[in-house]
CSV table of C-alpha atoms in Angstrom, one decimal:
chain,number,residue,atom,x,y,z
A,1,MET,CA,0.2,-0.3,0.5
A,2,ASP,CA,1.2,3.3,-0.9
A,3,PHE,CA,0.0,5.7,1.1
A,4,ASP,CA,1.4,9.2,0.6
A,5,ILE,CA,0.7,12.2,-1.2
A,6,THR,CA,2.4,12.1,-5.2
A,7,GLU,CA,4.7,14.2,-6.1
A,8,GLU,CA,2.8,16.2,-8.3
A,9,GLN,CA,0.9,17.5,-4.8
A,10,GLU,CA,4.0,18.3,-3.0
A,11,LEU,CA,5.3,20.9,-6.3
A,12,LEU,CA,1.6,21.9,-5.2
A,13,GLN,CA,2.5,22.8,-1.2
A,14,GLU,CA,6.0,24.5,-2.2
A,15,THR,CA,4.2,26.6,-5.4
A,16,ILE,CA,1.8,27.9,-2.5
A,17,ALA,CA,4.5,27.7,0.1
A,18,GLN,CA,7.3,29.7,-1.9
A,19,PHE,CA,4.1,32.3,-2.9
A,20,VAL,CA,2.5,32.6,0.8
A,21,ALA,CA,6.7,33.0,1.6
A,22,ASN,CA,6.9,36.1,-0.2
A,23,GLU,CA,4.1,37.9,-0.8
A,24,CYS,CA,2.9,37.4,2.8
A,25,PRO,CA,6.1,37.0,5.0
A,26,PRO,CA,5.2,38.0,9.4
A,27,THR,CA,5.9,41.6,8.5
A,28,ARG,CA,2.6,42.0,5.5
A,29,LEU,CA,0.2,39.7,7.7
A,30,ARG,CA,1.2,41.7,10.4
A,31,GLU,CA,0.1,44.6,8.9
A,32,ILE,CA,-3.2,43.0,7.1
A,33,PHE,CA,-4.0,41.5,10.7
A,34,ASP,CA,-4.3,44.7,12.7
A,35,GLY,CA,-6.8,46.1,9.4
A,36,GLU,CA,-9.9,46.5,9.3
A,37,THR,CA,-11.4,44.3,6.9
A,38,GLY,CA,-8.5,41.3,7.2
A,39,TYR,CA,-8.4,41.4,3.8
A,40,ASP,CA,-6.0,42.4,0.7
A,41,PRO,CA,-6.7,41.7,-2.8
A,42,ALA,CA,-3.2,42.0,-4.4
A,43,LEU,CA,-3.1,38.8,-2.4
A,44,TRP,CA,-6.1,37.4,-3.0
A,45,THR,CA,-5.6,37.8,-6.1
A,46,GLY,CA,-2.2,36.1,-6.0
A,47,LEU,CA,-3.5,32.5,-4.7
A,48,ILE,CA,-6.6,33.1,-7.1
A,49,GLU,CA,-3.8,33.2,-10.6
A,50,LEU,CA,-2.2,30.3,-8.6
A,51,GLY,CA,-5.7,28.0,-9.4
A,52,LEU,CA,-6.3,28.4,-5.5
A,53,GLY,CA,-10.2,29.5,-7.0
A,54,GLY,CA,-11.1,26.6,-8.6
A,55,ILE,CA,-8.8,23.6,-7.5
A,56,THR,CA,-11.2,20.7,-7.4
A,57,VAL,CA,-14.3,23.0,-9.8
A,58,PRO,CA,-14.1,20.3,-12.7
A,59,GLU,CA,-12.0,21.1,-16.0
A,60,GLU,CA,-15.0,21.8,-18.5
A,61,PHE,CA,-16.1,24.4,-15.9
A,62,GLY,CA,-12.6,27.0,-15.7
A,63,GLY,CA,-11.2,24.7,-12.9
A,64,ALA,CA,-8.3,22.3,-12.3
A,65,GLY,CA,-11.0,19.4,-12.1
A,66,LEU,CA,-8.4,17.9,-8.8
A,67,GLU,CA,-9.4,16.5,-5.4
A,68,LEU,CA,-11.2,16.9,-2.4
A,69,LEU,CA,-7.2,15.9,-1.2
A,70,ASP,CA,-5.5,19.1,-2.9
A,71,LEU,CA,-7.9,21.4,-1.9
A,72,ALA,CA,-6.7,20.2,1.7
A,73,LEU,CA,-3.0,20.0,0.9
A,74,ALA,CA,-3.2,24.1,-0.3
A,75,CYS,CA,-5.5,24.5,3.2
A,76,GLU,CA,-2.6,22.8,5.1
A,77,THR,CA,0.2,25.1,3.5
A,78,LEU,CA,-2.2,28.9,3.8
A,79,GLY,CA,-3.2,27.6,7.9
A,80,ALA,CA,1.0,27.4,8.2
A,81,GLY,CA,1.0,30.8,6.7
A,82,ALA,CA,-1.8,31.9,8.4
A,83,VAL,CA,-2.8,33.6,5.6
A,84,PRO,CA,-5.6,35.0,5.8
A,85,GLY,CA,-9.2,35.8,3.4
A,86,PRO,CA,-11.7,34.6,2.3
A,87,PHE,CA,-10.9,31.1,0.7
A,88,LEU,CA,-12.5,28.3,3.5
A,89,GLY,CA,-15.5,30.2,2.1
A,90,HIS,CA,-15.1,30.6,-1.3
A,91,SER,CA,-13.8,26.9,-1.4
A,92,LEU,CA,-16.6,25.8,0.1
A,93,ALA,CA,-19.3,28.2,-1.8
A,94,GLY,CA,-17.7,26.2,-5.3
A,95,LEU,CA,-17.9,22.2,-3.4
A,96,ALA,CA,-21.8,22.8,-3.0
A,97,LEU,CA,-22.1,24.7,-6.1
A,98,GLN,CA,-20.4,21.2,-7.5
A,99,LEU,CA,-22.1,19.3,-5.5
A,100,ALA,CA,-25.2,20.6,-5.3
A,101,GLY,CA,-26.4,22.9,-7.9
A,102,SER,CA,-28.1,22.2,-11.6
A,103,ASP,CA,-26.4,22.9,-14.8
A,104,GLU,CA,-27.3,25.9,-15.4
A,105,GLN,CA,-25.3,27.4,-11.7
A,106,LYS,CA,-22.5,25.7,-12.6
A,107,LYS,CA,-21.8,27.3,-15.8
A,108,THR,CA,-23.5,30.1,-14.1
A,109,TRP,CA,-21.3,30.6,-11.2
A,110,LEU,CA,-18.6,28.3,-10.9
A,111,PRO,CA,-16.2,29.5,-13.7
A,112,ARG,CA,-16.0,33.1,-12.3
A,113,LEU,CA,-16.2,31.1,-9.1
A,114,ALA,CA,-12.5,29.6,-10.7
A,115,THR,CA,-11.3,32.9,-11.4
A,116,GLY,CA,-11.8,34.7,-9.0
A,117,GLU,CA,-15.1,37.2,-10.9
A,118,VAL,CA,-16.7,36.7,-8.1
A,119,ILE,CA,-16.1,35.8,-4.1
A,120,GLY,CA,-18.2,33.1,-2.9
A,121,SER,CA,-18.4,32.5,1.0
A,122,VAL,CA,-21.3,29.7,2.9
A,123,ALA,CA,-24.0,30.8,5.8
A,124,PHE,CA,-24.7,27.8,8.2
A,125,ALA,CA,-24.6,28.9,11.9
A,126,GLU,CA,-28.3,29.8,13.4
A,127,GLY,CA,-28.7,29.7,17.0
A,128,GLY,CA,-26.0,28.3,19.9
A,129,THR,CA,-24.9,25.7,18.2
A,130,ALA,CA,-26.7,24.7,15.5
A,131,TRP,CA,-23.7,24.1,13.0
A,132,GLN,CA,-25.3,20.6,11.7
A,133,PRO,CA,-27.8,20.6,8.5
A,134,GLU,CA,-30.3,18.7,10.3
A,135,GLU,CA,-30.3,21.2,12.4
A,136,TRP,CA,-31.1,24.3,10.1
A,137,GLN,CA,-34.3,26.1,10.5
A,138,LEU,CA,-34.3,29.1,8.2
A,139,GLY,CA,-37.4,29.1,5.7
A,140,GLY,CA,-36.5,26.6,2.7
A,141,ASP,CA,-38.5,28.4,-0.4
A,142,ASP,CA,-37.4,31.5,-3.5
A,143,LYS,CA,-37.5,33.6,-0.5
A,144,LEU,CA,-35.6,33.3,2.4
A,145,SER,CA,-35.5,35.3,5.8
A,146,GLY,CA,-33.8,34.9,8.6
A,147,ARG,CA,-30.4,35.8,9.9
A,148,LYS,CA,-27.5,32.9,9.8
A,149,LEU,CA,-25.0,33.3,12.1
A,150,HIS,CA,-20.9,33.2,12.0
A,151,VAL,CA,-20.1,33.9,8.4
A,152,PRO,CA,-16.7,34.0,7.0
A,153,ASN,CA,-16.0,37.3,5.2
A,154,ALA,CA,-19.6,37.9,3.9
A,155,SER,CA,-19.4,41.4,3.6
A,156,LEU,CA,-16.0,40.4,0.7
A,157,ALA,CA,-18.8,37.8,-0.9
A,158,ASP,CA,-20.6,38.7,-4.4
A,159,VAL,CA,-22.7,34.7,-3.6
A,160,ILE,CA,-23.8,32.8,-0.5
A,161,ILE,CA,-24.3,29.6,-0.2
A,162,VAL,CA,-27.3,29.9,2.7
A,163,GLY,CA,-28.5,26.3,4.2
A,164,THR,CA,-31.3,26.1,4.8
A,165,VAL,CA,-34.6,24.7,6.7
A,166,GLY,CA,-34.8,21.0,6.6
A,167,GLY,CA,-30.4,20.6,5.6
A,168,GLY,CA,-31.3,22.3,1.4
A,169,LEU,CA,-29.1,24.9,0.3
A,170,ALA,CA,-29.9,28.1,-1.7
A,171,LEU,CA,-27.9,30.5,-3.0
A,172,ILE,CA,-28.4,34.0,-2.8
A,173,GLU,CA,-26.5,37.1,-4.7
A,174,ARG,CA,-25.3,40.1,-1.5
A,175,ALA,CA,-26.6,42.3,-3.5
A,176,ALA,CA,-29.8,41.5,-3.3
A,177,ALA,CA,-32.5,43.7,-1.7
A,178,GLY,CA,-33.6,42.7,1.6
A,179,VAL,CA,-29.9,41.5,2.3
A,180,GLU,CA,-28.5,43.6,5.7
A,181,ILE,CA,-24.9,42.0,6.8
A,182,LYS,CA,-22.9,42.8,10.6
A,183,GLN,CA,-19.4,43.2,12.1
A,184,ILE,CA,-19.4,40.2,14.5
A,185,ALA,CA,-15.8,40.8,17.1
A,186,GLY,CA,-14.6,37.9,16.5
A,187,VAL,CA,-10.7,36.7,17.7
A,188,ASP,CA,-9.2,35.8,14.5
A,189,ARG,CA,-8.7,38.6,12.0
A,190,THR,CA,-7.4,36.2,9.5
A,191,ARG,CA,-11.2,35.5,8.4
A,192,ARG,CA,-13.5,38.2,9.6
A,193,LEU,CA,-17.4,36.2,10.6
A,194,GLU,CA,-20.4,38.3,10.1
A,195,GLU,CA,-24.1,38.2,10.3
A,196,LEU,CA,-26.3,37.1,8.2
A,197,ASN,CA,-29.7,38.9,7.7
A,198,LEU,CA,-32.4,38.2,5.3
A,199,ASP,CA,-35.8,40.1,5.3
A,200,GLY,CA,-38.1,37.9,2.0
A,201,VAL,CA,-34.1,38.0,-0.1
A,202,GLU,CA,-35.1,36.5,-3.4
A,203,ALA,CA,-32.3,32.6,-3.4
A,204,GLN,CA,-31.7,29.8,-6.3
A,205,ILE,CA,-31.9,26.5,-4.6
A,206,LEU,CA,-29.8,23.9,-4.5
A,207,PRO,CA,-31.2,21.0,-6.7
A,208,GLN,CA,-29.6,19.1,-4.8
A,209,GLY,CA,-28.7,20.5,-1.8
A,210,SER,CA,-31.3,18.2,1.1
A,211,GLY,CA,-29.1,14.7,-0.3
A,212,VAL,CA,-25.6,16.7,-0.3
A,213,ALA,CA,-26.0,18.9,3.2
A,214,GLY,CA,-24.2,16.3,4.6
A,215,ARG,CA,-20.9,15.7,2.7
A,216,LEU,CA,-20.4,20.3,2.4
A,217,ARG,CA,-20.5,19.8,6.5
A,218,ASP,CA,-17.7,17.1,5.3
A,219,ALA,CA,-15.4,19.1,3.5
A,220,GLY,CA,-15.4,22.0,6.0
A,221,LEU,CA,-14.2,19.7,8.5
A,222,LEU,CA,-11.5,18.4,7.0
A,223,LEU,CA,-10.7,22.0,5.7
A,224,LEU,CA,-10.2,23.1,8.9
A,225,SER,CA,-8.3,20.4,10.1
A,226,ALA,CA,-5.9,20.7,7.1
A,227,ASP,CA,-6.0,24.6,7.8
A,228,ALA,CA,-5.2,23.4,11.4
A,229,PHE,CA,-2.6,20.9,10.8
A,230,GLY,CA,-1.1,23.6,8.6
A,231,GLY,CA,-1.1,26.1,11.7
A,232,ALA,CA,-0.2,24.4,14.3
A,233,ASN,CA,3.4,22.4,12.9
A,234,ARG,CA,4.2,26.1,12.3
A,235,LEU,CA,3.8,26.4,16.1
A,236,VAL,CA,6.3,24.3,16.6
A,237,GLU,CA,8.7,24.7,14.4
A,238,MET,CA,8.3,28.8,16.3
A,239,SER,CA,9.0,27.7,19.1
A,240,VAL,CA,12.3,25.7,18.0
A,241,GLU,CA,13.6,28.8,16.6
A,242,HIS,CA,13.0,30.8,19.6
A,243,ALA,CA,14.4,27.6,22.2
A,244,ARG,CA,17.8,27.8,20.1
A,245,THR,CA,17.5,32.1,20.1
A,246,ARG,CA,16.4,32.5,23.1
A,247,GLU,CA,18.9,32.5,26.1
A,248,GLN,CA,18.9,32.5,30.1
A,249,PHE,CA,21.5,32.6,32.6
A,250,GLY,CA,23.8,32.4,29.4
A,251,VAL,CA,23.0,29.5,27.5
A,252,THR,CA,20.0,29.7,25.2
A,253,ILE,CA,17.1,28.2,27.0
A,254,GLY,CA,16.4,25.2,24.7
A,255,HIS,CA,19.8,23.8,27.2
A,256,PHE,CA,17.1,22.9,29.6
A,257,GLN,CA,15.9,19.5,30.0
A,258,ALA,CA,12.4,21.1,30.7
A,259,LEU,CA,11.5,22.4,27.6
A,260,LYS,CA,13.1,19.9,25.8
A,261,HIS,CA,10.1,17.8,26.7
A,262,GLN,CA,7.8,20.3,25.7
A,263,LEU,CA,8.9,20.7,22.6
A,264,ALA,CA,9.4,17.3,21.7
A,265,ASN,CA,5.9,16.5,23.3
A,266,MET,CA,4.4,18.6,20.9
A,267,ALA,CA,6.1,17.5,18.2
A,268,THR,CA,4.6,14.3,18.3
A,269,GLU,CA,1.4,14.9,19.3
A,270,VAL,CA,0.9,16.8,15.8
A,271,GLU,CA,3.1,14.6,12.9
A,272,PRO,CA,0.4,12.4,13.7
A,273,CYS,CA,-2.6,13.9,12.7
A,274,ARG,CA,-1.2,14.2,8.5
A,275,GLY,CA,-2.2,10.6,8.2
A,276,LEU,CA,-5.7,11.7,10.2
A,277,PHE,CA,-6.6,14.1,7.7
A,278,TRP,CA,-4.9,12.1,4.3
A,279,TYR,CA,-6.8,10.0,4.8
A,280,ALA,CA,-10.3,11.9,5.8
A,281,ALA,CA,-9.7,12.7,2.9
A,282,HIS,CA,-8.6,10.4,0.8
A,283,ALA,CA,-12.4,8.9,2.5
A,284,PHE,CA,-14.3,12.0,1.2
A,285,ASP,CA,-12.8,11.2,-2.8
A,286,HIS,CA,-12.6,7.2,-2.9
A,287,VAL,CA,-14.1,6.0,0.7
A,288,GLN,CA,-17.8,7.6,1.2
A,289,ALA,CA,-18.7,4.9,3.6
A,290,GLU,CA,-16.0,6.1,6.2
A,291,SER,CA,-16.2,9.1,4.4
A,292,GLU,CA,-18.7,11.5,7.7
A,293,ARG,CA,-16.6,9.6,10.2
A,294,SER,CA,-13.2,10.3,8.7
A,295,ALA,CA,-14.2,13.9,8.7
A,296,ALA,CA,-15.9,14.2,12.6
A,297,LEU,CA,-12.2,12.4,14.2
A,298,ALA,CA,-9.9,14.0,11.5
A,299,LYS,CA,-11.6,17.9,12.8
A,300,SER,CA,-12.3,17.2,16.5
A,301,HIS,CA,-8.0,15.7,17.3
A,302,ILE,CA,-6.7,17.9,15.5
A,303,THR,CA,-8.0,21.4,16.3
A,304,ASP,CA,-8.0,19.8,20.0
A,305,VAL,CA,-4.2,20.0,19.4
A,306,TYR,CA,-3.6,22.8,17.9
A,307,MET,CA,-5.4,24.9,20.7
A,308,GLN,CA,-2.8,22.5,23.0
A,309,VAL,CA,-0.3,23.2,20.8
A,310,ALA,CA,-0.9,27.2,20.8
A,311,ARG,CA,-1.3,27.2,24.5
A,312,ASP,CA,2.3,25.3,24.7
A,313,SER,CA,3.7,27.6,22.4
A,314,VAL,CA,3.2,30.8,24.0
A,315,GLU,CA,4.2,29.1,27.4
A,316,ALA,CA,7.7,27.7,25.5
A,317,HIS,CA,8.3,31.5,24.0
A,318,GLY,CA,7.8,32.8,27.7
A,319,GLY,CA,7.1,35.8,28.5
A,320,ILE,CA,6.8,37.1,24.9
A,321,GLY,CA,4.5,34.2,24.2
A,322,PHE,CA,1.5,35.7,25.0
A,323,THR,CA,1.6,39.1,23.8
A,324,TRP,CA,0.3,41.6,21.1
A,325,GLU,CA,4.2,41.7,19.6
A,326,CYS,CA,4.7,38.1,19.4
A,327,ASP,CA,3.8,36.2,16.3
A,328,VAL,CA,2.5,33.1,18.1
A,329,GLN,CA,-1.2,34.9,19.4
A,330,ILE,CA,-1.9,35.1,16.3
A,331,TYR,CA,-1.6,31.4,14.7
A,332,PHE,CA,-3.4,31.0,19.2
A,333,LYS,CA,-6.9,33.1,17.2
A,334,ARG,CA,-6.3,31.2,14.5
A,335,ALA,CA,-6.7,28.0,16.3
A,336,MET,CA,-10.0,29.7,18.4
A,337,PHE,CA,-11.3,29.7,15.1
A,338,ASP,CA,-10.6,26.1,14.1
A,339,ARG,CA,-12.0,24.6,16.3
A,340,ALA,CA,-15.2,26.3,16.6
A,341,PHE,CA,-16.0,26.6,13.8
A,342,LEU,CA,-18.7,23.4,12.5
A,343,GLY,CA,-18.7,23.0,16.4
A,344,MET,CA,-17.0,22.0,18.5
A,345,PRO,CA,-14.8,18.9,18.8
A,346,ALA,CA,-16.5,17.7,21.5
A,347,VAL,CA,-20.1,17.7,19.2
A,348,HIS,CA,-18.1,15.6,16.3
A,349,ARG,CA,-16.8,13.1,18.4
A,350,GLU,CA,-20.3,12.2,19.8
A,351,ARG,CA,-21.1,12.4,16.5
A,352,ALA,CA,-18.0,9.9,15.7
A,353,ALA,CA,-19.3,7.6,18.4
A,354,VAL,CA,-22.6,7.6,16.7
A,355,LEU,CA,-21.7,6.5,13.6
A,356,ALA,CA,-19.5,3.7,14.3
A,357,GLY,CA,-22.4,2.1,16.2
A,358,TRP,CA,-20.8,2.6,20.1
């Protein structure tokens, strides 16, 4: 059994990583993080020019026609750079149209999403912990009224895929009459969340929505897992580099056994997560009977690991670890987003247990 990524997939990650290193170094990342929108049009255009806007979009609609694993590998690399912008919601909006859209909807929107002519987002959450398709209550006809919470980059999006009652999906245009967007004071400034209020908004129902909303949720769990793995790996690297260069009592702090143990624990917790999200993405594309549970396990475990590694990294950086000036705080807040968005780890652990018949 050859369970590894291909040379082409390694090249994809290297290309994205080089772009991020050149165009979004920590100084630029901090400028965007501190800005009002958390969005850099030039950076977004560069990502689109790399082909990231349509990785999974079929070639007949102008995309690359690749699999979810390829998209997850891209998310891992963007997570390692804490790259800001609407990539998560944009990717899920494209997947929603691929999985559930009519032929006419695909022809109209997929080429424009792939080329970045329009930006997409998704609106799932309602009150409390109502992230899951079976919990959605917003009306499902072609005139939508109601409220959605925690919509990523809603004010940047041209089109938003809205989850509707019964696990349906519908497309609305942000510029349509009756759409109101309010800012939410979220912690992760690299991916802003907003509240979406709809008052009789014209919507295009995605005809296959009720059959694939769960698949779309699972894809989102996977992309968050990949982002979390990339970010956790980067925090281990940052902590090791700090231990190698920071001196106390005349030696670098990496000489102290307690810190060596902590760094080793961080690395050994993170690395096994790689296979977990790889397999979950493979299952999404090729082993659908295991897809839902694999995605739930990947999301619940990897985002928990990311959060713990973020705490450990703050400690490893000592007195500067919790300050605004230290870049660790950017990843710490991104870890909070990955852990909470689409449901907390406990929710998905319970789902995984039920799916296993426990």
